[in-house]
Amino acid sequence: MADTEPQSGSSTEDDAANAPATFSFVVPKKEISMVPDMGKWKRSQAYADYMGFILTLNEGVKRKKLTCEYKVSETVEKLLDLLGTLDRWIDETPPVDQPSRFGNKAYRTWYSKLDQEAEALVATVLPESSAPATQEIAVYLKEAVGNATRIDYGTGHEAAFAAFLCCLCKVGALRVDDQMAMVFKVFNRYLEVMRKLQKTYRMEPAGSQGVWGLDDFQFLPFIWGSAQLVDHPTLEPRHFIEDKVVNEHYPDYMFLECIKFINEMKTGPFAEHSNQLWNISAVPNWAKVNQGLIRMYKAECLEKFPVIQHFKFGSLLSVQPVKP
């Protein structure tokens, strides 16, 4: 299992490499208000940084099991404590009796706690030198857990959590050697909390494409999860639709963990309720699955106005065009 090391003791060269750039922190705001603005997003520094971050983590977890050994820094431990707090608040905020089966209004009570406490929670994770970034980074945490008006959750909220982690890297709170822990510890714990939110408050999928979408709620764990399985000696894409394989291997692989959750939540033939995933099971190898999912993520999430209209830009993830 993962071992825990303090962050101290890195060399001066490491510190120089990890030193954050200088930013004038702001409260992030929406900038993509019309479909023609999508060009501004695709040319932005934020898009380049976000996609670069996703792909860097993709490379970092290739051929690695969830249960392998990796460094767990103090910042990662603090992030796990933060997510543990969000989890505990769910236990303290049971669903209320209401006529509607979906969108339990107790979620709004849960969310209001996060809304009030987000900056204090983020402050516990940041080193003192990065304290001025607290307000800017806290916005991404609040955006990452669903929408309190609609009581829904989707890939745009998931993207906000990845943006939150990306911002923590930019201010030097997370480092290059935290990459595996970011996916295997932090993101995986985030998924657990989101699944608990979805089940407890019967959240609606935000902008779901039904059976034609990859999944009602998530996308990134399929990308990173397929990267883990690249060059696997025995598990091929065709195997993930077999319950026996999923039940045996899900503790090691994020992709199979996602399939297990789908199987628990949905009834009926897999090919009917998860048609896109069923099609992916016919792809010959995991490297092709991984490349295809990255292309699909860009097309179905990052290039879709209904998702990106909600994305918020600040100094860390800037709407300014990439400098040539």
XYZ file of C-alpha atoms in Angstrom:
324
model
C 0.000 0.000 0.000
C 0.972 3.658 -0.192
C 3.601 4.863 2.208
C 3.460 8.240 3.900
C 6.338 10.681 3.767
C 6.506 14.282 4.858
C 7.134 16.826 2.103
C 10.207 18.260 3.776
C 13.696 17.254 2.741
C 13.414 18.010 -0.993
C 16.500 19.520 -2.557
C 16.905 23.190 -3.481
C 16.705 22.209 -7.162
C 13.351 20.479 -6.498
C 12.099 23.557 -4.680
C 13.150 25.766 -7.579
C 11.391 23.454 -10.062
C 8.280 23.404 -7.892
C 8.286 27.113 -7.131
C 4.908 28.549 -8.191
C 4.710 31.362 -10.704
C 3.535 34.760 -9.458
C -0.215 35.349 -9.744
C -2.564 38.213 -8.876
C -5.376 36.146 -7.402
C -9.017 36.929 -8.276
C -12.425 35.340 -7.695
C -12.995 33.138 -10.793
C -15.964 33.978 -12.998
C -17.753 32.661 -16.080
C -16.492 33.968 -19.422
C -18.194 31.681 -21.970
C -21.709 33.056 -22.296
C -22.542 32.266 -25.959
C -21.678 29.466 -28.380
C -19.279 31.717 -30.387
C -17.246 32.184 -27.161
C -16.171 28.527 -27.368
C -13.268 29.568 -29.612
C -12.022 31.774 -26.790
C -12.085 28.755 -24.456
C -10.195 26.468 -26.862
C -7.495 29.122 -27.387
C -7.228 29.935 -23.681
C -4.351 29.247 -21.316
C -6.929 27.523 -19.075
C -7.769 24.942 -21.770
C -4.080 24.255 -22.474
C -3.269 23.947 -18.757
C -6.327 21.814 -17.968
C -5.793 19.386 -20.852
C -2.067 19.242 -20.127
C -2.855 18.362 -16.512
C -5.279 15.557 -17.488
C -2.740 14.070 -19.934
C 0.165 14.328 -17.473
C -1.832 12.365 -14.890
C -2.828 9.910 -17.642
C 0.861 9.186 -18.320
C 1.602 9.048 -14.588
C -0.852 6.190 -13.886
C -0.178 4.065 -16.985
C 0.311 0.369 -16.124
C -0.073 1.087 -12.378
C -2.505 -0.552 -9.927
C -4.490 1.425 -7.339
C -2.817 -0.775 -4.716
C 0.788 -0.141 -5.819
C 3.248 1.865 -3.703
C 3.629 5.623 -4.152
C 4.468 8.678 -2.113
C 1.694 10.257 -0.010
C 2.632 13.815 0.926
C 1.296 15.952 3.740
C -0.827 17.948 1.257
C -2.416 14.738 -0.042
C -3.237 13.697 3.536
C -4.846 17.109 4.124
C -6.930 16.739 0.950
C -8.130 13.335 2.160
C -9.124 14.956 5.473
C -11.042 17.632 3.540
C -12.929 14.973 1.542
C -13.543 13.059 4.768
C -15.231 16.176 6.164
C -17.547 16.360 3.114
C -18.355 12.668 3.601
C -19.145 13.162 7.305
C -21.501 16.050 6.467
C -23.533 13.649 4.284
C -24.001 11.385 7.324
C -25.048 14.421 9.378
C -27.577 15.548 6.714
C -29.978 12.654 6.033
C -32.433 12.870 3.118
C -35.797 14.454 3.899
C -39.246 13.000 3.147
C -40.586 14.569 -0.023
C -43.016 13.611 -2.814
C -40.355 13.669 -5.563
C -38.131 10.600 -5.776
C -35.184 12.459 -7.290
C -33.278 15.546 -6.178
C -33.656 15.304 -2.404
C -33.748 18.832 -0.978
C -31.486 17.861 1.949
C -28.665 18.172 -0.606
C -29.130 21.960 -0.444
C -28.541 21.880 3.318
C -25.387 19.818 2.742
C -24.218 22.187 0.006
C -24.813 25.292 2.142
C -22.299 23.907 4.674
C -19.689 23.615 1.937
C -20.582 27.067 0.610
C -19.911 28.556 4.057
C -16.834 26.463 4.890
C -15.056 26.063 1.509
C -12.443 28.769 2.087
C -11.637 27.500 5.588
C -11.302 23.945 4.214
C -8.989 25.050 1.380
C -6.903 27.123 3.803
C -6.054 23.920 5.712
C -4.536 22.423 2.543
C -2.476 25.391 1.329
C 0.997 26.231 2.610
C 1.202 29.657 4.243
C 3.012 31.123 1.219
C -0.032 30.276 -0.958
C -2.681 31.557 1.489
C -3.653 34.495 -0.797
C -4.908 31.924 -3.354
C -7.499 30.497 -0.940
C -10.521 32.415 -2.227
C -9.743 31.706 -5.892
C -9.130 27.974 -5.402
C -12.141 27.489 -3.087
C -14.474 28.417 -5.976
C -13.413 25.260 -7.870
C -14.092 23.098 -4.818
C -17.622 24.535 -4.526
C -18.203 23.941 -8.251
C -17.022 20.317 -8.011
C -19.877 18.752 -6.025
C -22.973 19.429 -8.117
C -25.540 22.188 -8.511
C -27.667 23.154 -5.509
C -30.482 24.671 -7.578
C -30.998 21.716 -9.912
C -29.631 19.070 -7.488
C -27.683 17.513 -10.346
C -24.120 16.419 -11.010
C -22.176 15.787 -14.209
C -18.866 15.929 -16.028
C -18.645 19.734 -15.677
C -18.587 19.328 -11.885
C -16.004 16.567 -12.202
C -13.913 18.930 -14.378
C -14.086 21.564 -11.623
C -12.474 19.084 -9.210
C -9.679 18.368 -11.694
C -9.309 22.171 -12.071
C -9.128 22.430 -8.262
C -6.221 19.942 -8.214
C -4.576 21.710 -11.161
C -4.709 25.018 -9.240
C -3.135 23.361 -6.177
C -0.263 22.280 -8.453
C 0.097 25.791 -9.870
C 0.538 27.347 -6.424
C 3.035 24.640 -5.422
C 0.847 22.878 -2.833
C 0.895 19.675 -4.912
C 4.085 18.607 -6.667
C 5.238 16.464 -9.562
C 5.848 13.468 -7.274
C 2.229 13.692 -6.027
C 0.846 12.641 -9.424
C -0.054 9.047 -8.587
C -1.491 9.998 -5.190
C -3.600 12.719 -6.873
C -5.393 10.079 -8.960
C -5.237 6.978 -6.759
C -5.823 8.626 -3.379
C -7.414 12.058 -3.835
C -9.472 11.632 -7.003
C -10.545 8.139 -5.988
C -11.728 9.426 -2.592
C -13.537 12.280 -4.364
C -15.336 9.657 -6.502
C -16.435 7.792 -3.370
C -17.897 10.978 -1.880
C -19.631 11.914 -5.161
C -21.163 8.438 -5.456
C -22.415 8.729 -1.892
C -23.943 12.157 -2.700
C -25.567 10.768 -5.861
C -27.059 7.789 -3.992
C -28.062 9.613 -0.783
C -29.765 12.601 -2.425
C -30.806 10.848 -5.684
C -29.074 13.525 -7.738
C -30.028 13.912 -11.381
C -27.333 13.521 -14.061
C -26.461 16.987 -15.433
C -26.944 17.110 -19.192
C -27.032 13.315 -19.442
C -27.122 11.782 -22.915
C -28.867 8.726 -21.524
C -27.668 5.437 -22.969
C -25.675 7.353 -25.620
C -23.372 8.940 -23.078
C -20.391 7.140 -21.613
C -21.712 7.420 -18.049
C -24.379 9.494 -16.294
C -21.949 11.238 -13.952
C -18.226 10.663 -14.582
C -15.680 10.582 -17.402
C -12.131 11.053 -16.056
C -11.927 7.747 -14.130
C -12.580 5.926 -17.420
C -9.657 7.768 -19.047
C -7.219 7.265 -16.168
C -8.627 3.803 -15.474
C -8.001 2.669 -19.061
C -4.429 4.064 -18.796
C -3.860 1.807 -15.776
C -4.798 -1.218 -17.896
C -2.528 -0.462 -20.876
C -0.458 -3.580 -21.750
C -2.170 -5.674 -19.053
C -1.040 -9.290 -19.559
C -4.493 -10.887 -19.171
C -7.285 -8.289 -18.917
C -8.549 -7.064 -22.289
C -11.342 -4.553 -22.969
C -13.739 -7.430 -23.771
C -13.417 -8.669 -20.182
C -14.880 -5.662 -18.346
C -18.454 -6.676 -19.146
C -17.966 -9.913 -17.190
C -19.139 -9.626 -13.565
C -16.562 -12.161 -12.362
C -13.657 -10.098 -13.759
C -15.061 -6.840 -12.358
C -15.609 -8.292 -8.876
C -12.159 -9.809 -8.788
C -10.138 -6.850 -10.068
C -12.023 -3.647 -9.144
C -9.841 -2.921 -6.054
C -6.852 -2.506 -8.420
C -8.400 -0.649 -11.356
C -10.455 2.536 -11.436
C -12.138 1.591 -14.741
C -13.517 -1.632 -13.230
C -14.575 0.241 -10.094
C -16.719 2.476 -12.342
C -18.246 -0.553 -14.065
C -19.038 -2.084 -10.668
C -20.868 1.109 -9.619
C -22.873 1.134 -12.882
C -23.829 -2.520 -12.360
C -25.045 -1.723 -8.836
C -27.081 1.301 -9.941
C -28.622 0.046 -13.184
C -30.728 -2.955 -14.096
C -31.222 -4.763 -17.383
C -28.746 -5.817 -20.080
C -25.442 -3.870 -20.004
C -25.619 -3.286 -23.778
C -28.912 -1.427 -23.294
C -28.199 0.794 -20.278
C -24.525 1.527 -21.162
C -24.331 1.279 -24.921
C -21.168 3.367 -25.381
C -19.242 1.277 -22.848
C -20.543 -1.884 -24.472
C -19.104 -0.636 -27.787
C -15.768 0.118 -26.094
C -15.551 -3.511 -24.950
C -15.053 -4.423 -28.632
C -11.908 -2.267 -28.983
C -8.882 -4.588 -29.334
C -6.567 -3.110 -26.673
C -6.441 -0.652 -23.750
C -4.053 1.781 -25.452
C -6.660 2.317 -28.190
C -9.425 2.630 -25.566
C -7.358 5.249 -23.710
C -6.658 7.324 -26.860
C -10.282 7.059 -27.969
C -11.606 8.183 -24.578
C -9.309 11.229 -24.570
C -10.661 12.224 -28.007
C -14.219 11.571 -26.815
C -13.655 13.637 -23.646
C -12.547 16.630 -25.716
C -15.485 16.293 -28.114
C -18.271 15.360 -25.653
C -17.272 17.433 -22.613
C -14.653 20.107 -23.272
C -16.073 21.226 -26.630
C -19.715 21.282 -25.536
C -21.137 24.720 -24.712
C -23.675 23.419 -22.117
C -20.727 22.082 -20.083
C -18.185 24.878 -20.590
C -20.612 27.781 -20.064
C -20.342 26.997 -16.326
C -16.511 26.894 -16.211
C -14.954 29.701 -14.189
C -11.721 31.486 -15.048
C -9.325 33.294 -12.724
C -5.612 34.034 -12.583
C -4.599 30.366 -12.214
C -6.808 29.099 -15.047
C -6.875 32.106 -17.310
C -9.200 32.907 -20.202
C -6.334 34.792 -21.873
C -5.084 33.163 -25.088
C -2.021 30.914 -24.930
C 1.078 33.019 -25.508
C 2.672 32.109 -28.849
